Short mmCIF file of C-alpha atoms in Angstrom, two decimals:
data_model
loop_
_atom_site.label_atom_id
_atom_site.label_comp_id
_atom_site.label_asym_id
_atom_site.label_seq_id
_atom_site.Cartn_x
_atom_site.Cartn_y
_atom_site.Cartn_z
CA MET A 1 4.70 10.82 -36.69
CA GLN A 2 1.75 8.86 -38.07
CA LEU A 3 1.92 7.62 -41.64
CA THR A 4 -0.57 5.71 -43.79
CA VAL A 5 0.91 2.51 -45.18
CA ASN A 6 0.21 1.86 -48.82
CA ILE A 7 1.93 -0.90 -50.71
CA SER A 8 1.91 0.06 -54.36
CA GLY A 9 0.52 -2.65 -56.61
CA GLU A 10 -0.14 -4.93 -53.64
CA ASN A 11 -3.04 -6.69 -55.37
CA GLU A 12 -1.89 -6.33 -58.96
CA THR A 13 -0.65 -9.91 -59.43
CA PRO A 14 -3.72 -12.15 -59.14
CA THR A 15 -1.76 -15.34 -59.90
CA ILE A 16 0.00 -15.16 -56.49
CA VAL A 17 -3.22 -14.84 -54.50
CA ASN A 18 -3.26 -18.51 -53.56
CA GLU A 19 0.48 -18.90 -53.15
CA ARG A 20 1.90 -19.56 -49.69
CA VAL A 21 3.87 -16.77 -48.02
CA PRO A 22 7.19 -17.84 -46.52
CA ASN A 23 7.42 -17.79 -42.74
CA LYS A 24 10.34 -16.19 -40.86
CA GLU A 25 12.42 -19.36 -40.72
CA GLU A 26 11.95 -19.99 -44.44
CA LEU A 27 12.87 -16.40 -45.29
CA SER A 28 16.05 -16.81 -43.22
CA ARG A 29 16.88 -19.92 -45.20
CA ILE A 30 16.43 -18.06 -48.45
CA LEU A 31 18.69 -15.21 -47.28
CA ARG A 32 21.41 -17.66 -46.24
CA LYS A 33 21.47 -19.13 -49.73
CA ALA A 34 21.35 -15.77 -51.52
CA THR A 35 24.21 -13.90 -53.09
CA SER A 36 25.12 -10.53 -51.57
CA ARG A 37 23.20 -8.77 -54.36
CA ALA A 38 20.15 -11.02 -53.96
CA LYS A 39 20.12 -10.38 -50.18
CA VAL A 40 19.60 -6.71 -50.92
CA SER A 41 16.74 -7.44 -53.31
CA ILE A 42 15.09 -9.91 -50.97
CA SER A 43 15.29 -7.62 -47.94
CA LEU A 44 13.83 -4.63 -49.83
CA MET A 45 10.90 -6.74 -51.06
CA ALA A 46 10.20 -8.65 -47.84
CA PHE A 47 11.11 -5.97 -45.25
CA SER A 48 10.17 -2.79 -47.14
CA GLY A 49 7.44 -3.87 -49.59
CA LEU A 50 9.26 -2.81 -52.77
CA SER A 51 8.51 -4.44 -56.09
CA ALA A 52 11.21 -6.09 -58.20
CA GLU A 53 10.39 -3.57 -60.93
CA SER A 54 11.39 -0.66 -58.65
CA LEU A 55 14.89 -2.17 -58.20
CA GLY A 56 15.44 -2.38 -61.94
CA ASN A 57 12.79 -1.84 -64.62
CA TYR A 58 11.87 -4.26 -67.39
CA GLU A 59 13.79 -2.42 -70.10
CA GLY A 60 16.98 -2.05 -68.08
CA THR A 61 16.82 1.73 -68.56
CA ASP A 62 16.25 2.89 -64.95
CA ARG A 63 16.97 1.69 -61.43
CA LEU A 64 16.94 2.50 -57.75
CA ARG A 65 20.00 4.64 -57.03
CA LEU A 66 22.10 4.86 -53.89
CA GLY A 67 20.96 8.43 -53.51
CA ASP A 68 17.37 7.17 -53.16
CA ILE A 69 18.34 5.73 -49.74
CA LYS A 70 18.28 9.01 -47.91
CA GLU A 71 20.30 8.13 -44.82
CA LEU A 72 23.03 6.26 -46.73
CA HIS A 73 26.37 8.01 -46.44
CA ILE A 74 29.13 7.29 -48.96
CA SER A 75 32.74 8.07 -47.98
CA ASP A 76 35.71 5.89 -47.11
CA ASP A 77 33.19 3.75 -45.29
CA ILE A 78 29.57 3.01 -46.14
CA THR A 79 27.41 4.12 -43.20
CA PHE A 80 23.82 4.94 -42.38
CA ASP A 81 23.11 8.21 -40.55
CA LYS A 82 19.87 6.75 -39.17
CA ILE A 83 18.03 3.40 -39.12
CA PRO A 84 15.36 2.80 -40.34
CA ALA A 85 16.55 4.53 -43.50
CA MET A 86 14.08 6.10 -45.87
CA VAL A 87 13.94 4.67 -49.42
CA VAL A 88 12.35 6.89 -52.05
CA VAL A 89 10.86 5.22 -55.14
CA LYS A 90 10.50 7.79 -57.88
CA GLN A 91 7.54 8.03 -60.21
CA LYS A 92 9.28 6.32 -63.19
CA LEU A 93 9.91 3.16 -61.09
CA SER A 94 6.53 3.17 -59.34
CA LYS A 95 3.82 0.77 -60.63
CA VAL A 96 1.19 3.21 -59.42
CA ARG A 97 2.88 6.05 -61.31
CA HIS A 98 3.59 8.37 -58.40
CA GLN A 99 6.52 8.76 -56.06
CA TYR A 100 6.31 7.07 -52.70
CA PHE A 101 8.64 6.15 -49.84
CA THR A 102 9.21 3.29 -47.44
CA PHE A 103 11.98 2.38 -44.98
CA ILE A 104 14.65 -0.27 -44.58
CA GLY A 105 15.47 -1.63 -41.15
CA ARG A 106 18.72 -2.77 -39.58
CA GLU A 107 18.93 -6.23 -41.17
CA GLY A 108 18.36 -4.89 -44.69
CA ALA A 109 20.77 -2.00 -44.09
CA THR A 110 23.41 -4.53 -43.07
CA TYR A 111 22.97 -6.46 -46.34
CA ILE A 112 23.18 -3.16 -48.31
CA LYS A 113 26.41 -2.16 -46.54
CA GLU A 114 28.01 -5.60 -47.05
CA TYR A 115 27.12 -5.58 -50.75
CA LEU A 116 28.41 -2.04 -51.28
CA ASP A 117 31.62 -2.83 -49.38
CA GLU A 118 32.13 -5.80 -51.67
CA ARG A 119 31.70 -3.62 -54.77
CA LYS A 120 34.17 -1.04 -53.43
CA LYS A 121 36.68 -3.79 -52.75
CA ASN A 122 36.32 -4.88 -56.36
CA GLY A 123 37.32 -1.40 -57.51
CA GLU A 124 33.97 0.28 -58.19
CA GLU A 125 33.76 3.97 -57.44
CA LEU A 126 30.46 4.51 -55.74
CA THR A 127 28.43 7.72 -56.06
CA TYR A 128 24.90 8.63 -55.07
CA ASP A 129 23.93 8.13 -58.74
CA SER A 130 25.26 4.57 -58.77
CA PRO A 131 22.67 1.79 -59.08
CA LEU A 132 21.77 0.01 -55.88
CA LEU A 133 22.01 -3.28 -57.81
CA GLN A 134 24.99 -3.60 -60.16
CA PHE A 135 25.93 -6.12 -62.81
CA ASP A 136 28.46 -8.80 -61.86
CA SER A 137 31.92 -7.94 -63.14
CA ARG A 138 31.85 -11.12 -65.25
CA CYS A 139 28.48 -10.35 -66.82
CA ILE A 140 28.12 -9.29 -70.44
CA ARG A 141 25.93 -6.17 -70.38
CA LYS A 142 23.02 -6.03 -72.81
CA ASN A 143 21.35 -3.06 -71.01
CA ASP A 144 22.43 0.01 -69.12
CA PHE A 145 21.12 -1.29 -65.82
CA LEU A 146 19.95 -4.51 -64.23
CA ARG A 147 16.54 -5.56 -65.57
CA THR A 148 13.62 -6.93 -63.54
CA THR A 149 14.19 -10.41 -64.97
CA LEU A 150 17.72 -10.50 -63.58
CA VAL A 151 16.55 -9.22 -60.20
CA THR A 152 13.97 -12.02 -59.94
CA ARG A 153 16.40 -14.60 -61.31
CA ASP A 154 18.76 -13.90 -58.36
CA ILE A 155 15.91 -14.35 -55.89
CA ARG A 156 14.52 -17.48 -57.61
CA GLN A 157 17.92 -19.14 -57.44
CA ALA A 158 18.14 -18.47 -53.65
CA ILE A 159 14.63 -19.83 -53.14
CA GLU A 160 15.52 -23.02 -55.06
CA LEU A 161 18.79 -23.47 -53.14
CA ALA A 162 16.77 -23.14 -49.94
CA GLY A 163 14.68 -26.11 -51.06
CA LEU A 164 11.49 -24.10 -51.44
CA LYS A 165 9.00 -23.70 -54.28
CA MET A 166 7.58 -20.21 -54.50
CA ARG A 167 7.90 -17.24 -56.79
CA PRO A 168 9.94 -14.14 -55.93
CA TYR A 169 6.82 -11.93 -55.83
CA VAL A 170 5.54 -13.65 -52.69
CA LEU A 171 8.25 -11.77 -50.77
CA ARG A 172 6.14 -8.63 -51.01
CA ALA A 173 3.25 -10.60 -49.55
CA TYR A 174 5.53 -11.33 -46.57
CA PHE A 175 5.68 -7.60 -45.89
CA SER A 176 1.89 -7.21 -46.34
CA THR A 177 1.26 -10.14 -43.98
CA ALA A 178 3.55 -8.59 -41.39
CA LEU A 179 1.47 -5.43 -41.45
CA ASP A 180 -1.75 -7.44 -41.15
CA ILE A 181 -0.35 -9.28 -38.07
CA ALA A 182 0.75 -5.99 -36.47
CA GLU A 183 -2.73 -4.50 -37.09
CA SER A 184 -4.50 -7.58 -35.66
CA LYS A 185 -2.43 -7.22 -32.48
CA GLY A 186 -3.40 -3.54 -32.22
CA LEU A 187 0.14 -2.35 -32.83
CA ILE A 188 -0.93 -0.24 -35.83
CA SER A 189 -4.23 0.99 -37.23
CA HIS A 190 -5.28 0.71 -40.87
CA HIS A 191 -5.69 4.45 -41.29
CA GLY A 192 -2.83 5.71 -39.19
CA SER A 193 0.13 3.38 -39.19
CA SER A 194 3.49 4.10 -37.59
CA LEU A 195 5.62 2.94 -40.50
CA SER A 196 8.97 3.74 -38.86
CA TRP A 197 8.06 1.47 -35.95
CA ILE A 198 7.05 -1.33 -38.30
CA LEU A 199 10.37 -1.12 -40.19
CA ARG A 200 12.36 -1.15 -36.96
CA THR A 201 10.72 -4.43 -35.95
CA ILE A 202 10.04 -6.03 -39.32
CA SER A 203 12.42 -8.95 -38.75
CA GLN A 204 11.65 -9.43 -35.07
CA PRO A 205 9.68 -12.34 -33.45
CA ILE A 206 6.28 -10.63 -34.11
CA PHE A 207 6.47 -12.09 -37.62
CA ALA A 208 7.56 -15.60 -36.67
#
C-alpha cells in the first residue's frame, strides 16, 4: 500500500527553522532521562511526527485517547495486535483541522505498553476512552486533561537532564529529517511514500 506522507503543521513554527535537530545518539540520551510518560510523548513526536498539541490541547479539554491507537488491545495485559500500530489524530486535535493518521513502531509501542502497565499497577482502570497521557497521581488537577504546556514540560526536563539545549518541538523535525534521508536514499518517493515501512524502521541505523 502506498501512502503520501504529510506532517501536519510541519513548517508552522518559524522560530525552530535554524535549531539543530538531535541525532540518534542524542535522542537516545533524552529517552534514557525521560519519565515513562515523557517517553511516550517523545516517541510519538520523534518517531510518528505528532505535535505536542495533539497529545493534549492548550486548554486541557481534549486529548489523544487509547482508542485512537487502533491496534492497541486492553485486557489483563496491554498488547498490540500489529506493529506498526496506526494512530488516528482526530480533527479537534489536528493543527490543520482535519483528521489524519500516522503509525508508531516497535520502540514507541514498548514505551506505551510500559507506561500503561505502570498506570494499571497504580490502580487505574484503563478503557479505550482513557487519555494516552494521564496526570501524575500526586498532581493537583486544574484541567480535565493534560495540557500542551505540561506535555512539553516533561520533554524539556528530559532534554535538560540529557545535557542538551533544544526545544521540544525539534523532535518533530527529527521525524521530518528521517523522511528526507530515506527519500534521498531512494527508499521512498515524495509523492508515494510507504509510511508503514518508514515507521517499522524509524529508529534503525538509517537515521544515525
